[in-house]
């Protein structure tokens, strides 16, 4: 069965600091990779996704993620965080079992201090 | 384009009761997935339906069940509620690419 690990449960940063959130998955076959974000009081929404091609993908609001197949990793990065980035971030992977069996990590709560 | 709609948004039940939650997917989306979200556990996959058929199932007891109708609307049912079933239940629809579009969830409290 697929498992997804997010290394940091709670991260506190000051505005303008750089962000990197770790994500590792266990399944070695073909996968699609996602980062979702849940802002306070809002529903989960897609931040970025990787299906194939360039392993460096760019998402909304200046976020990017790098897929490193050899390390089974898909880390999320942002060069300079803003207070509005305060949210919970979830890494997700689909496969095996078809496209719609999407496994989520336990999430990382990011708090950005002004 | 309307998003995923879940009803009810909040509900309180007592142990032993049953509950039915409803989800209307985005128009044109034929896949509907259900997740349980709890603090510390993240999102746990319950099941996924496509064209009225359950395609994938997570590791939840048989008290958790679901179905999908011909218009792609889906319901999930939890019977014999336990305190540990208190959670936010999320529905997500998709066009079958793996990218999920979530509703705001139904928050269930079991007393």
mmCIF file of C-alpha atoms in Angstrom:
data_model
loop_
_atom_site.group_PDB
_atom_site.id
_atom_site.type_symbol
_atom_site.label_atom_id
_atom_site.label_comp_id
_atom_site.label_asym_id
_atom_site.label_seq_id
_atom_site.Cartn_x
_atom_site.Cartn_y
_atom_site.Cartn_z
ATOM 1 C CA UNK A 1 0.000 0.000 0.000
ATOM 2 C CA UNK A 2 1.071 3.538 -0.683
ATOM 3 C CA UNK A 3 2.208 5.728 2.198
ATOM 4 C CA UNK A 4 3.132 9.400 2.233
ATOM 5 C CA UNK A 5 5.350 10.998 4.861
ATOM 6 C CA UNK A 6 5.540 14.664 5.650
ATOM 7 C CA UNK A 7 8.468 15.337 7.907
ATOM 8 C CA UNK A 8 7.342 18.538 9.560
ATOM 9 C CA UNK A 9 4.050 18.744 11.416
ATOM 10 C CA UNK A 10 4.281 22.375 12.412
ATOM 11 C CA UNK A 11 6.538 25.039 10.929
ATOM 12 C CA UNK A 12 6.817 28.644 12.117
ATOM 13 C CA UNK A 13 8.537 31.190 9.890
ATOM 14 C CA UNK A 14 8.912 34.933 9.734
ATOM 15 C CA UNK A 15 7.751 36.766 6.650
ATOM 16 C CA UNK A 16 10.311 36.750 3.819
ATOM 17 C CA UNK A 17 11.918 33.539 5.087
ATOM 18 C CA UNK A 18 12.350 30.668 2.660
ATOM 19 C CA UNK A 19 10.198 27.560 2.938
ATOM 20 C CA UNK A 20 10.835 23.930 2.187
ATOM 21 C CA UNK A 21 8.398 21.211 3.211
ATOM 22 C CA UNK A 22 9.446 17.630 2.804
ATOM 23 C CA UNK A 23 7.351 14.849 1.314
ATOM 24 C CA UNK A 24 8.317 11.227 0.653
ATOM 25 C CA UNK A 25 6.189 8.428 -0.738
ATOM 26 C CA UNK A 26 6.667 4.700 -0.734
ATOM 27 C CA UNK A 27 5.342 3.319 -4.040
ATOM 28 C CA UNK A 28 8.069 2.917 -6.662
ATOM 29 C CA UNK A 29 5.908 2.694 -9.762
ATOM 30 C CA UNK A 30 4.358 5.427 -11.867
ATOM 31 C CA UNK A 31 2.692 8.025 -9.699
ATOM 32 C CA UNK A 32 1.122 11.435 -9.954
ATOM 33 C CA UNK A 33 2.089 13.882 -7.214
ATOM 34 C CA UNK A 34 0.218 16.785 -5.691
ATOM 35 C CA UNK A 35 0.411 19.458 -3.052
ATOM 36 C CA UNK A 36 -2.870 20.743 -1.648
ATOM 37 C CA UNK A 37 -3.372 23.695 0.676
ATOM 38 C CA UNK A 38 -6.078 24.396 3.211
ATOM 39 C CA UNK A 39 -6.270 28.041 4.289
ATOM 40 C CA UNK A 40 -8.034 28.735 7.601
ATOM 41 C CA UNK A 41 -11.773 28.309 7.169
ATOM 42 C CA UNK A 42 -11.493 27.281 3.538
ATOM 43 C CA UNK A 43 -11.693 24.024 1.647
ATOM 44 C CA UNK A 44 -8.723 22.097 0.335
ATOM 45 C CA UNK A 45 -7.451 23.342 -2.992
ATOM 46 C CA UNK A 46 -4.739 22.271 -5.393
ATOM 47 C CA UNK A 47 -1.427 24.113 -5.111
ATOM 48 C CA UNK A 48 0.497 22.249 -7.811
ATOM 49 C CA UNK A 49 0.769 18.872 -9.491
ATOM 50 C CA UNK A 50 3.258 16.654 -11.282
ATOM 51 C CA UNK A 51 2.195 14.130 -13.886
ATOM 52 C CA UNK A 52 5.271 13.825 -16.120
ATOM 53 C CA UNK A 53 7.977 15.876 -17.820
ATOM 54 C CA UNK A 54 10.011 18.599 -16.114
ATOM 55 C CA UNK A 55 10.482 17.467 -12.507
ATOM 56 C CA UNK A 56 10.427 21.082 -11.315
ATOM 57 C CA UNK A 57 6.831 22.220 -11.297
ATOM 58 C CA UNK A 58 5.442 25.617 -10.528
ATOM 59 C CA UNK A 59 2.137 26.254 -8.858
ATOM 60 C CA UNK A 60 0.041 29.131 -7.687
ATOM 61 C CA UNK A 61 1.229 31.949 -5.418
ATOM 62 C CA UNK A 62 4.925 31.414 -6.156
ATOM 63 C CA UNK A 63 5.134 27.846 -4.891
ATOM 64 C CA UNK A 64 7.193 25.205 -6.662
ATOM 65 C CA UNK A 65 8.037 21.561 -6.066
ATOM 66 C CA UNK A 66 10.740 19.225 -7.275
ATOM 67 C CA UNK A 67 10.151 15.575 -8.050
ATOM 68 C CA UNK A 68 13.221 13.429 -7.350
ATOM 69 C CA UNK A 69 12.349 9.908 -8.432
ATOM 70 C CA UNK A 70 15.461 8.295 -6.940
ATOM 71 C CA UNK A 71 14.593 9.703 -3.534
ATOM 72 C CA UNK A 72 10.815 9.156 -3.791
ATOM 73 C CA UNK A 73 10.472 12.797 -2.835
ATOM 74 C CA UNK A 74 8.342 15.748 -3.860
ATOM 75 C CA UNK A 75 9.379 18.690 -1.702
ATOM 76 C CA UNK A 76 7.523 21.978 -1.722
ATOM 77 C CA UNK A 77 9.426 25.269 -1.796
ATOM 78 C CA UNK A 78 8.823 28.978 -1.756
ATOM 79 C CA UNK A 79 11.666 31.523 -1.708
ATOM 80 C CA UNK A 80 9.889 34.121 0.418
ATOM 81 C CA UNK A 81 6.764 33.399 2.453
ATOM 82 C CA UNK A 82 4.030 35.874 3.269
ATOM 83 C CA UNK A 83 1.629 36.047 6.196
ATOM 84 C CA UNK A 84 -1.137 34.968 3.797
ATOM 85 C CA UNK A 85 0.659 31.639 3.292
ATOM 86 C CA UNK A 86 -0.390 30.587 6.784
ATOM 87 C CA UNK A 87 -2.241 27.348 6.115
ATOM 88 C CA UNK A 88 -2.009 23.581 6.292
ATOM 89 C CA UNK A 89 -0.203 21.885 3.411
ATOM 90 C CA UNK A 90 -0.817 18.320 2.303
ATOM 91 C CA UNK A 91 1.297 16.214 0.007
ATOM 92 C CA UNK A 92 -0.652 13.591 -1.971
ATOM 93 C CA UNK A 93 0.163 10.737 -4.309
ATOM 94 C CA UNK A 94 -2.021 8.549 -6.485
ATOM 95 C CA UNK A 95 -1.168 4.970 -7.339
ATOM 96 C CA UNK A 96 -1.289 2.084 -7.059
ATOM 97 C CA UNK A 97 -4.928 1.204 -7.488
ATOM 98 C CA UNK A 98 -5.836 3.625 -10.193
ATOM 99 C CA UNK A 99 -5.826 7.356 -10.560
ATOM 100 C CA UNK A 100 -8.425 7.996 -7.936
ATOM 101 C CA UNK A 101 -6.855 6.172 -5.002
ATOM 102 C CA UNK A 102 -5.106 9.266 -3.739
ATOM 103 C CA UNK A 103 -3.103 8.936 -0.527
ATOM 104 C CA UNK A 104 -2.442 12.012 1.576
ATOM 105 C CA UNK A 105 0.272 12.826 4.058
ATOM 106 C CA UNK A 106 -0.701 13.935 7.551
ATOM 107 C CA UNK A 107 -0.170 17.584 6.691
ATOM 108 C CA UNK A 108 2.147 20.400 7.762
ATOM 109 C CA UNK A 109 0.770 23.439 9.514
ATOM 110 C CA UNK A 110 2.639 26.547 8.433
ATOM 111 C CA UNK A 111 2.426 29.660 10.576
ATOM 112 C CA UNK A 112 3.971 32.816 9.133
ATOM 113 C CA UNK A 113 4.686 35.587 11.611
ATOM 114 C CA UNK A 114 4.477 39.146 10.268
ATOM 115 C CA UNK B 1 -19.042 26.603 -12.629
ATOM 116 C CA UNK B 2 -20.449 25.466 -9.297
ATOM 117 C CA UNK B 3 -18.070 23.653 -6.976
ATOM 118 C CA UNK B 4 -18.529 20.498 -4.966
ATOM 119 C CA UNK B 5 -21.465 20.814 -2.598
ATOM 120 C CA UNK B 6 -21.729 18.841 0.605
ATOM 121 C CA UNK B 7 -24.714 18.652 2.928
ATOM 122 C CA UNK B 8 -25.223 18.952 5.774
ATOM 123 C CA UNK B 9 -22.297 21.139 6.798
ATOM 124 C CA UNK B 10 -22.585 20.370 10.496
ATOM 125 C CA UNK B 11 -24.360 17.663 12.419
ATOM 126 C CA UNK B 12 -24.411 16.198 15.891
ATOM 127 C CA UNK B 13 -25.343 12.585 16.557
ATOM 128 C CA UNK B 14 -25.196 10.245 19.513
ATOM 129 C CA UNK B 15 -23.438 6.912 19.737
ATOM 130 C CA UNK B 16 -25.310 4.111 18.023
ATOM 131 C CA UNK B 17 -27.140 6.342 15.570
ATOM 132 C CA UNK B 18 -26.502 6.395 11.854
ATOM 133 C CA UNK B 19 -25.792 9.285 9.534
ATOM 134 C CA UNK B 20 -26.031 9.956 5.811
ATOM 135 C CA UNK B 21 -23.929 12.606 4.113
ATOM 136 C CA UNK B 22 -24.504 13.913 0.621
ATOM 137 C CA UNK B 23 -22.175 15.195 -2.075
ATOM 138 C CA UNK B 24 -22.953 16.846 -5.403
ATOM 139 C CA UNK B 25 -19.886 16.876 -7.660
ATOM 140 C CA UNK B 26 -18.861 19.478 -10.179
ATOM 141 C CA UNK B 27 -20.915 19.138 -13.334
ATOM 142 C CA UNK B 28 -19.252 16.673 -15.701
ATOM 143 C CA UNK B 29 -17.161 14.994 -13.001
ATOM 144 C CA UNK B 30 -17.981 11.301 -12.813
ATOM 145 C CA UNK B 31 -15.590 10.328 -10.041
ATOM 146 C CA UNK B 32 -16.417 11.038 -6.409
ATOM 147 C CA UNK B 33 -14.087 10.238 -3.523
ATOM 148 C CA UNK B 34 -14.696 10.434 0.217
ATOM 149 C CA UNK B 35 -12.129 11.185 2.907
ATOM 150 C CA UNK B 36 -12.177 11.387 6.684
ATOM 151 C CA UNK B 37 -10.096 14.227 8.121
ATOM 152 C CA UNK B 38 -9.058 14.269 11.765
ATOM 153 C CA UNK B 39 -6.326 16.229 13.584
ATOM 154 C CA UNK B 40 -3.077 14.310 13.504
ATOM 155 C CA UNK B 41 -4.345 11.673 11.070
ATOM 156 C CA UNK B 42 -4.686 13.895 8.046
ATOM 157 C CA UNK B 43 -6.978 12.658 5.299
ATOM 158 C CA UNK B 44 -7.874 9.005 5.316
ATOM 159 C CA UNK B 45 -9.304 7.570 2.089
ATOM 160 C CA UNK B 46 -12.731 5.993 2.503
ATOM 161 C CA UNK B 47 -13.848 5.046 -1.010
ATOM 162 C CA UNK B 48 -14.192 6.245 -4.566
ATOM 163 C CA UNK B 49 -17.063 5.868 -6.996
ATOM 164 C CA UNK B 50 -17.131 6.176 -10.753
ATOM 165 C CA UNK B 51 -20.259 5.739 -12.838
ATOM 166 C CA UNK B 52 -22.183 4.285 -9.885
ATOM 167 C CA UNK B 53 -19.490 1.666 -9.184
ATOM 168 C CA UNK B 54 -17.132 1.581 -6.229
ATOM 169 C CA UNK B 55 -13.664 1.440 -7.777
ATOM 170 C CA UNK B 56 -11.455 1.854 -4.731
ATOM 171 C CA UNK B 57 -11.927 1.304 -1.031
ATOM 172 C CA UNK B 58 -9.864 2.300 1.976
ATOM 173 C CA UNK B 59 -9.332 0.466 5.241
ATOM 174 C CA UNK B 60 -12.470 1.395 7.107
ATOM 175 C CA UNK B 61 -14.921 -1.003 8.776
ATOM 176 C CA UNK B 62 -18.104 -2.077 7.049
ATOM 177 C CA UNK B 63 -20.080 0.499 9.054
ATOM 178 C CA UNK B 64 -18.890 2.978 6.453
ATOM 179 C CA UNK B 65 -20.644 2.627 3.129
ATOM 180 C CA UNK B 66 -21.444 4.723 0.120
ATOM 181 C CA UNK B 67 -23.167 4.841 -3.188
ATOM 182 C CA UNK B 68 -23.332 6.936 -6.302
ATOM 183 C CA UNK B 69 -26.372 7.780 -8.344
ATOM 184 C CA UNK B 70 -26.766 8.054 -12.095
ATOM 185 C CA UNK B 71 -26.378 11.850 -11.911
ATOM 186 C CA UNK B 72 -22.988 11.332 -10.172
ATOM 187 C CA UNK B 73 -24.271 12.582 -6.813
ATOM 188 C CA UNK B 74 -22.956 10.467 -3.987
ATOM 189 C CA UNK B 75 -23.924 9.606 -0.450
ATOM 190 C CA UNK B 76 -21.984 8.028 2.344
ATOM 191 C CA UNK B 77 -23.505 6.355 5.364
ATOM 192 C CA UNK B 78 -22.047 5.538 8.735
ATOM 193 C CA UNK B 79 -24.040 3.149 10.885
ATOM 194 C CA UNK B 80 -23.743 2.483 14.605
ATOM 195 C CA UNK B 81 -21.790 5.649 15.236
ATOM 196 C CA UNK B 82 -18.848 5.617 17.628
ATOM 197 C CA UNK B 83 -17.158 8.541 19.374
ATOM 198 C CA UNK B 84 -14.128 8.029 17.155
ATOM 199 C CA UNK B 85 -16.182 8.745 14.057
ATOM 200 C CA UNK B 86 -16.213 12.431 14.943
ATOM 201 C CA UNK B 87 -14.413 14.074 12.046
ATOM 202 C CA UNK B 88 -14.655 16.270 9.005
ATOM 203 C CA UNK B 89 -15.869 14.186 6.074
ATOM 204 C CA UNK B 90 -14.682 15.498 2.745
ATOM 205 C CA UNK B 91 -15.993 14.746 -0.674
ATOM 206 C CA UNK B 92 -13.927 15.358 -3.788
ATOM 207 C CA UNK B 93 -14.835 15.066 -7.430
ATOM 208 C CA UNK B 94 -12.582 14.558 -10.412
ATOM 209 C CA UNK B 95 -12.497 14.021 -14.140
ATOM 210 C CA UNK B 96 -10.300 10.969 -13.471
ATOM 211 C CA UNK B 97 -6.867 12.579 -13.666
ATOM 212 C CA UNK B 98 -6.071 12.280 -9.978
ATOM 213 C CA UNK B 99 -6.588 16.006 -9.419
ATOM 214 C CA UNK B 100 -9.278 16.350 -6.783
ATOM 215 C CA UNK B 101 -11.731 19.181 -6.271
ATOM 216 C CA UNK B 102 -12.927 19.269 -2.681
ATOM 217 C CA UNK B 103 -16.103 20.403 -1.037
ATOM 218 C CA UNK B 104 -16.129 22.236 2.280
ATOM 219 C CA UNK B 105 -16.919 19.087 4.190
ATOM 220 C CA UNK B 106 -19.504 17.812 6.642
ATOM 221 C CA UNK B 107 -18.397 18.105 10.247
ATOM 222 C CA UNK B 108 -19.790 15.249 12.293
ATOM 223 C CA UNK B 109 -19.742 15.295 16.072
ATOM 224 C CA UNK B 110 -20.682 12.098 17.901
ATOM 225 C CA UNK B 111 -21.672 12.476 21.547
#
